[in-house]
Coordinates of C-alpha atoms in Angstrom, one line a residue:
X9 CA 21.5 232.6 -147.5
X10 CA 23.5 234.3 -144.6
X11 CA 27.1 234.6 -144.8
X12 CA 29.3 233.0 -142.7
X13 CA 32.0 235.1 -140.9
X14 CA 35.6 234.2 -141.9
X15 CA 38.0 234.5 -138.5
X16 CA 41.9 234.9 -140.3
X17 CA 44.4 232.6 -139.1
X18 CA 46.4 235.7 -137.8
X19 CA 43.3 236.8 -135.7
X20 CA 42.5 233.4 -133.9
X21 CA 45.9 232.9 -132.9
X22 CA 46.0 236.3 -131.4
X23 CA 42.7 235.5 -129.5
X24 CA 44.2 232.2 -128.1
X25 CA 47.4 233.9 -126.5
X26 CA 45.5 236.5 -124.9
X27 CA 43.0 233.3 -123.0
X28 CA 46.3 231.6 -121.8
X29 CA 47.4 234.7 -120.4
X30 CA 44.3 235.8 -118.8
X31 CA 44.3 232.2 -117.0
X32 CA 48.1 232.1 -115.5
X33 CA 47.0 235.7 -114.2
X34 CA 43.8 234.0 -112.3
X35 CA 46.4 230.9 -110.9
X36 CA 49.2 233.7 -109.4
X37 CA 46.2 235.3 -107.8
X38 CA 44.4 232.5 -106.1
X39 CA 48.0 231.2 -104.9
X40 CA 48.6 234.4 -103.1
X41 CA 45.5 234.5 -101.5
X42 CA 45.7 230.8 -100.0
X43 CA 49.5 232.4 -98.6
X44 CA 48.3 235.0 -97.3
X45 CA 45.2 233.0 -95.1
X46 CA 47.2 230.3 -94.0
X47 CA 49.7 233.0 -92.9
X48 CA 46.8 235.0 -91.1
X49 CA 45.6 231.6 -89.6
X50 CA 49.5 231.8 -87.8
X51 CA 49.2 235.0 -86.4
X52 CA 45.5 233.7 -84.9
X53 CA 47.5 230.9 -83.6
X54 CA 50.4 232.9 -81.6
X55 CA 48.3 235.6 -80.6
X56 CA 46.0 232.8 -79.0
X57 CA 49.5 231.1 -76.9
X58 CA 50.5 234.9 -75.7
X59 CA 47.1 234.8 -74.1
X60 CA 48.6 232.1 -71.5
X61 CA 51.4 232.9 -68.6
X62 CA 54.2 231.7 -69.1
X63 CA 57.5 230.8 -67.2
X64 CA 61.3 230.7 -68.9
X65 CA 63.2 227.0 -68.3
X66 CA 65.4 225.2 -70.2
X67 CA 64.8 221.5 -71.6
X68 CA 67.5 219.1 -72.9
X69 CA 67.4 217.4 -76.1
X70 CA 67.7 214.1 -76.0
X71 CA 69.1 213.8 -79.9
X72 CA 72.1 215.8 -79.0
X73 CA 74.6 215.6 -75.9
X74 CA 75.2 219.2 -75.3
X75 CA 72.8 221.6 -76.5
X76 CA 69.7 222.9 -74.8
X77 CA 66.2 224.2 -76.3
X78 CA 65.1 227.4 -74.6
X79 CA 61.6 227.9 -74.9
X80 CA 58.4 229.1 -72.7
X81 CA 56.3 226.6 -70.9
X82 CA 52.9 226.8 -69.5
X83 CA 50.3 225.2 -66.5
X84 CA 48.1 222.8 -67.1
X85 CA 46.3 219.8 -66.6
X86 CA 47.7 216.4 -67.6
X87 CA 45.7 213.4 -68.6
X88 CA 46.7 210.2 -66.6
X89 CA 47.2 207.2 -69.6
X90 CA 47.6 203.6 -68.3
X91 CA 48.9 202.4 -71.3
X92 CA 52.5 202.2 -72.6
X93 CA 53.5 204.4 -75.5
X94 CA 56.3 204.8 -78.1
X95 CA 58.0 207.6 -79.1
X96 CA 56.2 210.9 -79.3
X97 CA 53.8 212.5 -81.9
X98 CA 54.2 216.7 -82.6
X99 CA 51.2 218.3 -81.2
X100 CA 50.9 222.4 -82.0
X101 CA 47.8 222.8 -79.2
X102 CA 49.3 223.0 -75.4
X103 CA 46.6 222.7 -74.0
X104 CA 45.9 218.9 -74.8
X105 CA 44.9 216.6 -71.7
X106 CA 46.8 213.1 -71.5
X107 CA 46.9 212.6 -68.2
X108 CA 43.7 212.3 -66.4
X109 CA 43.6 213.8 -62.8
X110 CA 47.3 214.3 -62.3
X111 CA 48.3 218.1 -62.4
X112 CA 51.7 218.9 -63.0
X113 CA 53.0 222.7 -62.1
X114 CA 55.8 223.4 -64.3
X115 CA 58.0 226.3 -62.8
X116 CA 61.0 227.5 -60.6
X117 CA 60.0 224.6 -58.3
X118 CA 60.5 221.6 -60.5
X119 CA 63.5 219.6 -61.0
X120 CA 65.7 218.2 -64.6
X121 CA 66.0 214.5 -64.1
X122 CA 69.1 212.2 -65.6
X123 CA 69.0 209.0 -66.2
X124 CA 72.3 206.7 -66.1
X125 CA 72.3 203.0 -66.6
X126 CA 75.0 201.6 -65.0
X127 CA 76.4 197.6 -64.4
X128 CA 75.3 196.4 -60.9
X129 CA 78.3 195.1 -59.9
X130 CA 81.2 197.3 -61.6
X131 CA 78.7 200.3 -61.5
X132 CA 80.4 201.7 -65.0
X133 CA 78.0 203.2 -67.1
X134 CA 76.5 200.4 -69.8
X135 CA 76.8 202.7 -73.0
X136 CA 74.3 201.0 -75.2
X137 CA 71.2 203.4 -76.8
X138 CA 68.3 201.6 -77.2
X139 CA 67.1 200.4 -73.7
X140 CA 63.6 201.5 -73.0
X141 CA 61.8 203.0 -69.5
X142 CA 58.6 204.3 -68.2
X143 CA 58.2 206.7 -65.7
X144 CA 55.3 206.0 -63.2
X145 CA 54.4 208.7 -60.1
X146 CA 54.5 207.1 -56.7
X147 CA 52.9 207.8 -53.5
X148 CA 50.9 210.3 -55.4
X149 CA 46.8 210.1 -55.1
X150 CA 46.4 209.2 -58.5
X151 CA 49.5 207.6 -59.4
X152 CA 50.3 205.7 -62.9
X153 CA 52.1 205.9 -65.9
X154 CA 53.2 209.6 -66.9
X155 CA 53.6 211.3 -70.2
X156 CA 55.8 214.1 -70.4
X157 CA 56.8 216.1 -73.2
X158 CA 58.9 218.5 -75.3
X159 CA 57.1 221.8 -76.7
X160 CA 59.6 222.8 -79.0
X161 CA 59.4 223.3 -82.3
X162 CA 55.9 221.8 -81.8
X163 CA 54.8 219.5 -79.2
X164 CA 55.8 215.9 -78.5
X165 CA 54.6 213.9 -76.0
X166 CA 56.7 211.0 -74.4
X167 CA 55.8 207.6 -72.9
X168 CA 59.0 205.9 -73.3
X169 CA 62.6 206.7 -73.1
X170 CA 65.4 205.2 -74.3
X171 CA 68.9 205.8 -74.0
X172 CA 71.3 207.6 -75.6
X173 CA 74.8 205.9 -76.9
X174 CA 76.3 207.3 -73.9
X175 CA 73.9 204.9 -72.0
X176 CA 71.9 208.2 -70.3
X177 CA 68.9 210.1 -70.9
X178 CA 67.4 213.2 -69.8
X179 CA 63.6 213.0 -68.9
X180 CA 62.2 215.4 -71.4
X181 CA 60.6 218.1 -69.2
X182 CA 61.2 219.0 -65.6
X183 CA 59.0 217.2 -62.8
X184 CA 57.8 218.3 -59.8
X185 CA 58.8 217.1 -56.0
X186 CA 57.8 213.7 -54.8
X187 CA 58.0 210.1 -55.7
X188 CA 59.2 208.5 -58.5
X189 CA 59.7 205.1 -60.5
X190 CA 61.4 204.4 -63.1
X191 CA 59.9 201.0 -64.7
X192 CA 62.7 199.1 -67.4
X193 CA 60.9 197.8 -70.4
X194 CA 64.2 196.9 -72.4
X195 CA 67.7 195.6 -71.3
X196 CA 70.8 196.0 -73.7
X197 CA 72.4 192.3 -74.5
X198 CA 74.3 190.5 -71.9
X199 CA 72.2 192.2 -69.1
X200 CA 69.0 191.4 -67.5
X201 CA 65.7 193.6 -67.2
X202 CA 66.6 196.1 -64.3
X203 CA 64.2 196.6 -60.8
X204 CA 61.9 199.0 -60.5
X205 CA 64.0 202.0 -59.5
X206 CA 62.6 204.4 -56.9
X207 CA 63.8 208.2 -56.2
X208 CA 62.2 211.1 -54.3
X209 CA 62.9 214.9 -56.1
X210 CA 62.8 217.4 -52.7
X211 CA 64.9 220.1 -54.3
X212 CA 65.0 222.2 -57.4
X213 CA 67.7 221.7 -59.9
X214 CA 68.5 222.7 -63.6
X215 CA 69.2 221.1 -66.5
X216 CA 73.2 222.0 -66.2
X217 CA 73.1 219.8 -62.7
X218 CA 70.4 217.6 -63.0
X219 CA 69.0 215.4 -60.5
X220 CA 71.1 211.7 -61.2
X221 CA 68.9 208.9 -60.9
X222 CA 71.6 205.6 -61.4
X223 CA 69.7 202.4 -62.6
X224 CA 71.7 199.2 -62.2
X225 CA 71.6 196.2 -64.5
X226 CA 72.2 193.2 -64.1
X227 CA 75.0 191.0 -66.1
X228 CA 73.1 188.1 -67.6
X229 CA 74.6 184.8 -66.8
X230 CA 74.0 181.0 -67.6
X231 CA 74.7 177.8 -66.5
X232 CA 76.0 174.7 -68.3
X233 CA 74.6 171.7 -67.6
X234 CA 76.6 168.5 -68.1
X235 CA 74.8 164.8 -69.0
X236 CA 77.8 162.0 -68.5
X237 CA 76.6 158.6 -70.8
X238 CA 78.2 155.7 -71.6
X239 CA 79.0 155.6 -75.5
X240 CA 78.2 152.1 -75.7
X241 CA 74.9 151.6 -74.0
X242 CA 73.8 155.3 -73.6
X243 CA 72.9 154.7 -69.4
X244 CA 74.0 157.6 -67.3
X245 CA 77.4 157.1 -65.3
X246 CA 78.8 159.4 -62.7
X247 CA 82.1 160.3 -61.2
X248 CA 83.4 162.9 -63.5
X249 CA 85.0 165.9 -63.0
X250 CA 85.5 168.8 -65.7
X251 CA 87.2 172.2 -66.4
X252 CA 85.7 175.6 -68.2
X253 CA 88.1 178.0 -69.8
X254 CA 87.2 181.1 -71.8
X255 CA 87.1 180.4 -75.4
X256 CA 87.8 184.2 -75.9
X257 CA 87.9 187.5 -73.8
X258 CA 84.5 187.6 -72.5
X259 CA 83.4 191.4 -72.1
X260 CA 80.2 193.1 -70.8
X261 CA 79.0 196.3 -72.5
X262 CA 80.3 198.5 -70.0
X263 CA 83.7 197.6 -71.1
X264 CA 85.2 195.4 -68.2
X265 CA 86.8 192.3 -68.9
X266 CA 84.7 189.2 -67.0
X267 CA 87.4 186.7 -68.1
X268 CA 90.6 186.4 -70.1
X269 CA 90.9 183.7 -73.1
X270 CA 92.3 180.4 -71.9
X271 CA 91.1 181.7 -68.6
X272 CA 89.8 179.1 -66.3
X273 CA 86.4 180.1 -64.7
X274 CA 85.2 177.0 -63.5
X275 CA 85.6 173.4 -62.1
X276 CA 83.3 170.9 -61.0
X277 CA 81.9 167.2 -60.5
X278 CA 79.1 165.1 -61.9
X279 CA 77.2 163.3 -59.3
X280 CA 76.2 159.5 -59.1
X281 CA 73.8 160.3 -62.0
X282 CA 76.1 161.8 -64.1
X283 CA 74.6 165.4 -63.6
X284 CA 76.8 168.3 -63.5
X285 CA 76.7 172.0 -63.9
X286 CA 78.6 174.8 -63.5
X287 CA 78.9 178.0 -61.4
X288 CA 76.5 181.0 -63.3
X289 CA 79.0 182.6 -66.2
X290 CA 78.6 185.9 -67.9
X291 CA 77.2 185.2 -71.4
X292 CA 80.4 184.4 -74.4
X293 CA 82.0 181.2 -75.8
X294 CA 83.6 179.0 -73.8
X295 CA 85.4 175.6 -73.5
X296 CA 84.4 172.2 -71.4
X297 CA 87.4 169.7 -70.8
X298 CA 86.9 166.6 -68.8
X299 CA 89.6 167.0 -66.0
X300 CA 89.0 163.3 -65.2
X301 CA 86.9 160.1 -65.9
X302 CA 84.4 158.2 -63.8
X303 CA 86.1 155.4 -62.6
X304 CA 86.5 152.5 -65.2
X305 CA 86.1 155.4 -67.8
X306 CA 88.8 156.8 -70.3
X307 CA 89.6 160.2 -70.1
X308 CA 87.8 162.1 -73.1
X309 CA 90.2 164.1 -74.6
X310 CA 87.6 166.1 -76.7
X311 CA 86.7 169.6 -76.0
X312 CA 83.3 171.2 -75.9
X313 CA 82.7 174.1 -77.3
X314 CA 80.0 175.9 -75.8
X315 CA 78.5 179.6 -76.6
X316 CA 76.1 181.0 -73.9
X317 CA 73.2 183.0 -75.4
X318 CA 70.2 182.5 -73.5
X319 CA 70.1 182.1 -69.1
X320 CA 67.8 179.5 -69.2
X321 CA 67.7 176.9 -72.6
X322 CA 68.2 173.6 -73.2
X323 CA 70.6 174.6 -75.6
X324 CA 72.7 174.9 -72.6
X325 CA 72.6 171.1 -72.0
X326 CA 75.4 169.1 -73.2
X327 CA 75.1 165.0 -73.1
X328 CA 79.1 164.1 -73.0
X329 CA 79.6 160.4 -74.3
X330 CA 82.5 158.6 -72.4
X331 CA 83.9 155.1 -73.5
X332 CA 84.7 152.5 -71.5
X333 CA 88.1 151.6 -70.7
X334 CA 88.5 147.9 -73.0
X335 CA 90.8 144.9 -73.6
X336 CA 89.7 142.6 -76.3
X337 CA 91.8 139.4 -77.1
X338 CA 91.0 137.9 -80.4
X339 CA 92.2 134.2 -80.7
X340 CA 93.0 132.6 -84.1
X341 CA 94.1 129.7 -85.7
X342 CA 97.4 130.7 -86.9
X343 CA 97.0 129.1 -90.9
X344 CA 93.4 129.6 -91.1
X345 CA 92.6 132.2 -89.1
X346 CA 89.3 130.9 -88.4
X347 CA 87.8 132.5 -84.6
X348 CA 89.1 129.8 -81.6
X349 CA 86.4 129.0 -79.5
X350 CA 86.3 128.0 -75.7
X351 CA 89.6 128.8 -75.3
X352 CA 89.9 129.6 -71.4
X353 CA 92.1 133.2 -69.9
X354 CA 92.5 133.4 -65.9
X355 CA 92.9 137.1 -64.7
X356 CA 93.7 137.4 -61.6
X357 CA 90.8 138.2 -59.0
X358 CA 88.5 137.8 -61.6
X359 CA 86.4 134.5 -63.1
X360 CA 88.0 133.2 -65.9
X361 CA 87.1 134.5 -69.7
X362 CA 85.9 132.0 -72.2
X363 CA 86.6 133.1 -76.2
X364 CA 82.9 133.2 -77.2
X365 CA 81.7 132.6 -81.0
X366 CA 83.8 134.9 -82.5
X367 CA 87.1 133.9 -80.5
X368 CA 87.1 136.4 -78.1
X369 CA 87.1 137.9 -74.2
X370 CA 86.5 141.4 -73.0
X371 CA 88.5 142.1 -70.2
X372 CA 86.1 145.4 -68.5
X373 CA 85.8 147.4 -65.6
X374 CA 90.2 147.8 -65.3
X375 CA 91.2 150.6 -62.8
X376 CA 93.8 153.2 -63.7
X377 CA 97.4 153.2 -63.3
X378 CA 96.7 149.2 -63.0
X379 CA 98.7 146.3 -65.0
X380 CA 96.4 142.8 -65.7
X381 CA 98.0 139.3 -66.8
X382 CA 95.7 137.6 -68.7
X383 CA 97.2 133.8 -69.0
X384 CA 95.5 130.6 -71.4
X385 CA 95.2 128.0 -68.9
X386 CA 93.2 125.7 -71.6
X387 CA 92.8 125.6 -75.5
X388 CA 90.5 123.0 -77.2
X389 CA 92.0 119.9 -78.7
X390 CA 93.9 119.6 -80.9
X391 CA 95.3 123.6 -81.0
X392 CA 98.9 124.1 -79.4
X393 CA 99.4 127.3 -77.6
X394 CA 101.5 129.8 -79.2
X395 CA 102.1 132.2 -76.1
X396 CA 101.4 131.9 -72.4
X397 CA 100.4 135.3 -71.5
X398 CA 99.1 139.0 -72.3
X399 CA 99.8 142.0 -70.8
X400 CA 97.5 144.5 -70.5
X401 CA 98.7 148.4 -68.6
X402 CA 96.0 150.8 -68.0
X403 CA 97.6 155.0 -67.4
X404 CA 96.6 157.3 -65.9
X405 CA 93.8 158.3 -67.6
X406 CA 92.5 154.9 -68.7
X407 CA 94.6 154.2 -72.2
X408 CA 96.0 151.1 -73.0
X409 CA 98.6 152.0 -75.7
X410 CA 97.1 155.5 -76.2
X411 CA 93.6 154.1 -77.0
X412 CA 90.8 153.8 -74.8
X413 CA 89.6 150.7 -76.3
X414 CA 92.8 148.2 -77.2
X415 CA 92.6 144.9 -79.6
X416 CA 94.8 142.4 -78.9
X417 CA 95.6 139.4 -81.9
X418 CA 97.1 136.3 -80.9
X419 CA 96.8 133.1 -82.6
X420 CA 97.4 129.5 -81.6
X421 CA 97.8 126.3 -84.2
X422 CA 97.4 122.5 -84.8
X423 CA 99.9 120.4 -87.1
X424 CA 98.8 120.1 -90.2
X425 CA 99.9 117.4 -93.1
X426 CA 98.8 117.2 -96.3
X427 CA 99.3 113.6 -98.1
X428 CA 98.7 113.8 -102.3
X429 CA 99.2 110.8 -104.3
X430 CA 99.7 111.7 -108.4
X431 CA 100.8 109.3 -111.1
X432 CA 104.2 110.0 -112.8
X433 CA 103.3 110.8 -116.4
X434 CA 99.8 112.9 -116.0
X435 CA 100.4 114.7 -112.4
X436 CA 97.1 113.8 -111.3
X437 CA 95.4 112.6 -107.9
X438 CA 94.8 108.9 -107.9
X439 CA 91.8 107.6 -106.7
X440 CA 91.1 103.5 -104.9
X441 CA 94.4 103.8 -103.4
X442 CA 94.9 102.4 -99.7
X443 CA 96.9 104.8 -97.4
X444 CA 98.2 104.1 -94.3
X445 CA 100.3 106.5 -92.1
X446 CA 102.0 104.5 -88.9
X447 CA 103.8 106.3 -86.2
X448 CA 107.3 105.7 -84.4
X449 CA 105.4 103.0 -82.1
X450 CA 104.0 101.5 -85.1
X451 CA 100.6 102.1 -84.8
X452 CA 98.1 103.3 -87.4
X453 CA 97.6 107.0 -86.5
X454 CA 95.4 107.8 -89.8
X455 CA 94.2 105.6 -92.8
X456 CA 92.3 106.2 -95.9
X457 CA 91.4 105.6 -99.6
X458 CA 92.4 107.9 -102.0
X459 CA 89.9 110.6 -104.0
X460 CA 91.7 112.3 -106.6
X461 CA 92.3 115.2 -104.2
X462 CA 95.1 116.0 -101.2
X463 CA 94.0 114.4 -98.0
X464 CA 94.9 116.5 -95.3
X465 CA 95.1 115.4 -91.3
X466 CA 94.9 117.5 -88.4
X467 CA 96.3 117.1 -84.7
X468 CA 99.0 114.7 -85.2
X469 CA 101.5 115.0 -82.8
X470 CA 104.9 115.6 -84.1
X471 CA 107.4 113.1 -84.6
X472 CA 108.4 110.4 -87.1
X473 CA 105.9 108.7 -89.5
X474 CA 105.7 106.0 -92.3
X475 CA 103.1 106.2 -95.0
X476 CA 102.0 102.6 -96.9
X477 CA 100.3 103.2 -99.8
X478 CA 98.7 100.2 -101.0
X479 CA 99.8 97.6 -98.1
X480 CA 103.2 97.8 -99.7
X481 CA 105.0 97.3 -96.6
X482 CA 108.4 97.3 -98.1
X483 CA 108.2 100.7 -99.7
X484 CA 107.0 102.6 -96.8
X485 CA 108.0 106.5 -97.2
X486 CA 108.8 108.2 -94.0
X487 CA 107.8 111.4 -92.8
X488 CA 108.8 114.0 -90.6
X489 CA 106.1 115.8 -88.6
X490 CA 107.0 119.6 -87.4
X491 CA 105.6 120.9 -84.4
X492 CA 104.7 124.4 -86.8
X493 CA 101.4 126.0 -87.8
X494 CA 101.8 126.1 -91.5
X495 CA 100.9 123.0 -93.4
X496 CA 103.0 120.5 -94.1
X497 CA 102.9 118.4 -97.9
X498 CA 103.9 115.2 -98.6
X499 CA 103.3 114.8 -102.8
X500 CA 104.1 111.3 -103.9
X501 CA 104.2 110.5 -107.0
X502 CA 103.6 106.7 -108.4
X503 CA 103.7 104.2 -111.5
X504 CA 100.2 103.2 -112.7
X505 CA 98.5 100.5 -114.9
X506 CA 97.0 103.6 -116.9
X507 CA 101.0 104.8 -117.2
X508 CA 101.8 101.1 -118.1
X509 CA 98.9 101.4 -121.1
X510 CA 100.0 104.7 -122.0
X511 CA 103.3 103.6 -122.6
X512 CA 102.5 100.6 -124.7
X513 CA 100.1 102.5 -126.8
X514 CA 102.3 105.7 -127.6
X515 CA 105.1 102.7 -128.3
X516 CA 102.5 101.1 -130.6
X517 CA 101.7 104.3 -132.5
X518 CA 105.2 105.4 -132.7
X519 CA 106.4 102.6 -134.2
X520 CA 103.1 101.8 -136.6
X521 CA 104.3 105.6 -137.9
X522 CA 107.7 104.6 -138.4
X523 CA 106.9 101.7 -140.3
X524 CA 104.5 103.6 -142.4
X525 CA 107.0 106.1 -143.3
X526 CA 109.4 103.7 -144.4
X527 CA 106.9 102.0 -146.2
X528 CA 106.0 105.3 -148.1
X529 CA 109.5 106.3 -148.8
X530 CA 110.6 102.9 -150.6
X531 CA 107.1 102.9 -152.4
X532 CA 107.9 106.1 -153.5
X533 CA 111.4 105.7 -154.4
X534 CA 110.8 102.3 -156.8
X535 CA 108.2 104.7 -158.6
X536 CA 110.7 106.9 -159.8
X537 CA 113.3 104.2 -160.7
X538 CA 110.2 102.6 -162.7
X539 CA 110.3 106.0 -164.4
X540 CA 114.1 106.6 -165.1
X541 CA 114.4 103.1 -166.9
X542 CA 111.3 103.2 -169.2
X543 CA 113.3 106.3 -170.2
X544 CA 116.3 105.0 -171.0
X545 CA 114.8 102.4 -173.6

């Protein structure tokens, strides 16, 4: 049998540190050699740019206000791209092509270019970043959308440009003489998308004095657009006139104050249709107050608060409810306050008002600054009138009282008499009776037979009266009749037959208890006698 070799512990230990070392050793070496190619594949790359001829200028960095790049810049050939672009991407190869068939020289002869955005009508400088233009080549024989670029620290190229906070920019790279347009993609808010801005270069400048192209913007502004309704019926009415104010300081971006708060900016009138709108305002909050009503029409005190966001929305639309200037009389009966109906009101120059189902008349349509007379001319038998006349002043700005709509109460009555016929011991009605009531001629004004219950009569004309109950002529109770609205009671209160019976039989019982206790007592008292002389013998 062959032997099998015995490694120590000591030794295979020894053999494994030496393997991990011999590895690191390979790693360190392959890292140095992939250093030192991708630093050769540098030098490749610079010695391949010095093989172009290149001109010294100076390019601004849009990032930062005041510092400048210097760096060397070469000619070539530019691709002409139709499409719009964002931002720019860091390209190391100059010699790229975006722009098909336009050829830029970039040298001594070209010109730094900067951009201000400015308000049209203040022309201050609108210091907003963020608002986005394309440059596009004019009366050039290819013409389109350029893309310029930055070469330093790699290259960038550049479709877009937006403005700094400072509301400017510089184009990134000098551009030769000719025609220009500068095409707005973006407007800051508040301001509308600019024009098309055109500028010629015909000089060379640097980037110390550039060339200034100034693009004006335009404030935004909106309309409000009124709708007058009636709040009743919801039909258009027309005839008002209202006030705008500035809810706040309204401010533009480039810092100039449109309008003060509580300024007014703006009056006008609703046609026959109720329309109405507004002279254009600069976008911010502001306040609608009616300055007056269409005629017939309360003034609404309300105020509208309205914020302009957008030039043209609906949400600039405002339908304004207006109430009806309104006299209601409500007629009742003054103890039962039940609704009088057909009682008849004259106004003058008008046809007279009727109280409908529920007792009442509208008086409508009232000028301002006006004072009606409303007067009952006729109430429905048997009601007596309790007034003559109402009153009714319109203002100014068509309130009665301080309400555009006023209700007016007034009541009116009947007499009212009550007859209730009770027996003297039990205080209850008495039925079968004959009732009679007479008045001061004598004659029968109301008769009836009694029902247990109060029998009231209506309409009576005030005066004196004599009641017979029973054709007892001789014991006739008079009565006298107030010319009131409450009700008036008569309770009379008679001997019966049933308080004749009632009589006799509590009598009866009474005395048939009497007797018994009496009875009882001497029955009760001979007992004991009985007892007291058995005792005794």
């Amino acid at each position: 049998m062959k032997k099998r070799k015995v490694i120590k512990q000591g030794e295979e230990e020894y053999w494994k540190s030496f393997t991990d070392i011999l590895t690191g050793l390979l790693l360190v070496i392959l890292l140095i050699l992939m250093l030192l190619l991708l630093l050769l594949t540098q030098m490749n790359n610079e010695e391949h740019e010095k093989d172009y001829d290149y001109e010294t200028y100076n390019v601004y960095d849009n990032n930062h206000d005041a510092d400048y790049w210097q760096h060397e810049n070469q000619k070539y050939d530019n691709d002409n791209s139709s499409s719009g672009g964002g931002g720019g991407s860091g390209v190391d190869d100059p010699g790229d092509n975006d722009n098909e068939g336009i050829y830029f020289d970039i040298g001594h002869d070209k010109t730094a270019v900067l951009v201000t955005v400015v308000d049209e009508e203040t022309k201050n400088v609108i210091k907003k970043e963020g608002t986005l233009f394309e440059l596009y080549a004019e009366k050039d024989a290819h013409g389109g959308l350029l893309t310029l670029h930055t070469y330093y620290p790699t290259k960038v190229e550049y479709k877009q440009y937006e403005t700094t906070e400072a509301g400017t920019f510089y184009l990134p790279e000098k551009i030769s003489q000719g025609w220009y347009s500068l095409h707005n993609l973006t407007a800051p808010e508040g301001y509308s998308v600019a024009k098309d801005v055109s500028f010629e270069i015909t000089e060379s400048l640097d980037w110390p004095e550039p060339f200034m192209v100034q693009v004006p913007m335009s404030p935004a502004k909106a309309v409000i657009y009124v709708q007058e309704v009636d709040s009743v019926t919801g039909e258009k009415i027309g005839g008002g006139s209202y006030e705008v104010f500035a809810a706040q300081d309204i401010i533009t971006l480039d810092g100039t104050v449109r309008y003060k708060k509580g300024e007014k900016v703006d009056e006008f009138s609703c046609d026959e249709t109720g329309a109405g709108q507004s002279i254009e305002l600069y976008l911010g909050t502001y306040t609608v107050q009616q300055k007056s009503p269409a005629q017939f029409y309360a003034l609404n005190r309300s105020k509208l608060n309205v914020k302009l966001e957008e030039t043209d929305s609906d949400a600039n639309r405002y339908s304004l409810r207006c109430e009806k200037t309104r006299a209601t009389v409500n007629l009742t009966d003054e103890y039962s306050k039940d609704p009088i109906i057909g009682a008849v009101f004259s106004v003058s120059d008008r046809e007279n008002l009727i109280t409908d189902k529920g007792g009442s008349v509208t008086l409508t349509d009232l000028e301002k600054n006006t004072t009606y007379t409303l007067t009952l001319e006729n109430l429905p038998e048997p009601y007596r009138r309790s007034f003559d006349t109402i009153t009714v002043t319109v203002d100014n700005d068509g309130y009665i009282e301080g309400k555009t709509t006023r209700s007016i109460t007034e009541t009116a009555y009947m007499t009212r008499l009550s007859v209730d016929i009770t027996d003297i011991l039990f205080k209850v009605g008495i039925s079968g009776y004959d009732m009679k009531l007479y008045n001061s001629d004598g004659v029968i004004a109301e008769e009836w037979e009694t029902n247990s219950a109060a029998y009231v009569m209506e309409g009576l004309e005030p005066g004196a009266y004599e009641l017979e109950i029973n054709n007892n002529r001789s014991g006739r109770i008079k009565i006298d009749l107030k010319d009131i609205g409450k009700l008036q009671q008569m309770n009379k209160e008679i001997w019966t037959l049933w308080d004749t019976v009632s009589v006799v039989v509590s009598a009866a019982v009474i005395g048939l208890a009497v007797f018994l206790v009496i009875y009882f007592v001497r029955k009760n008292k001979g007992k004991r006698k009985s007892k007291t002389e058995s005792g005794e013998k």
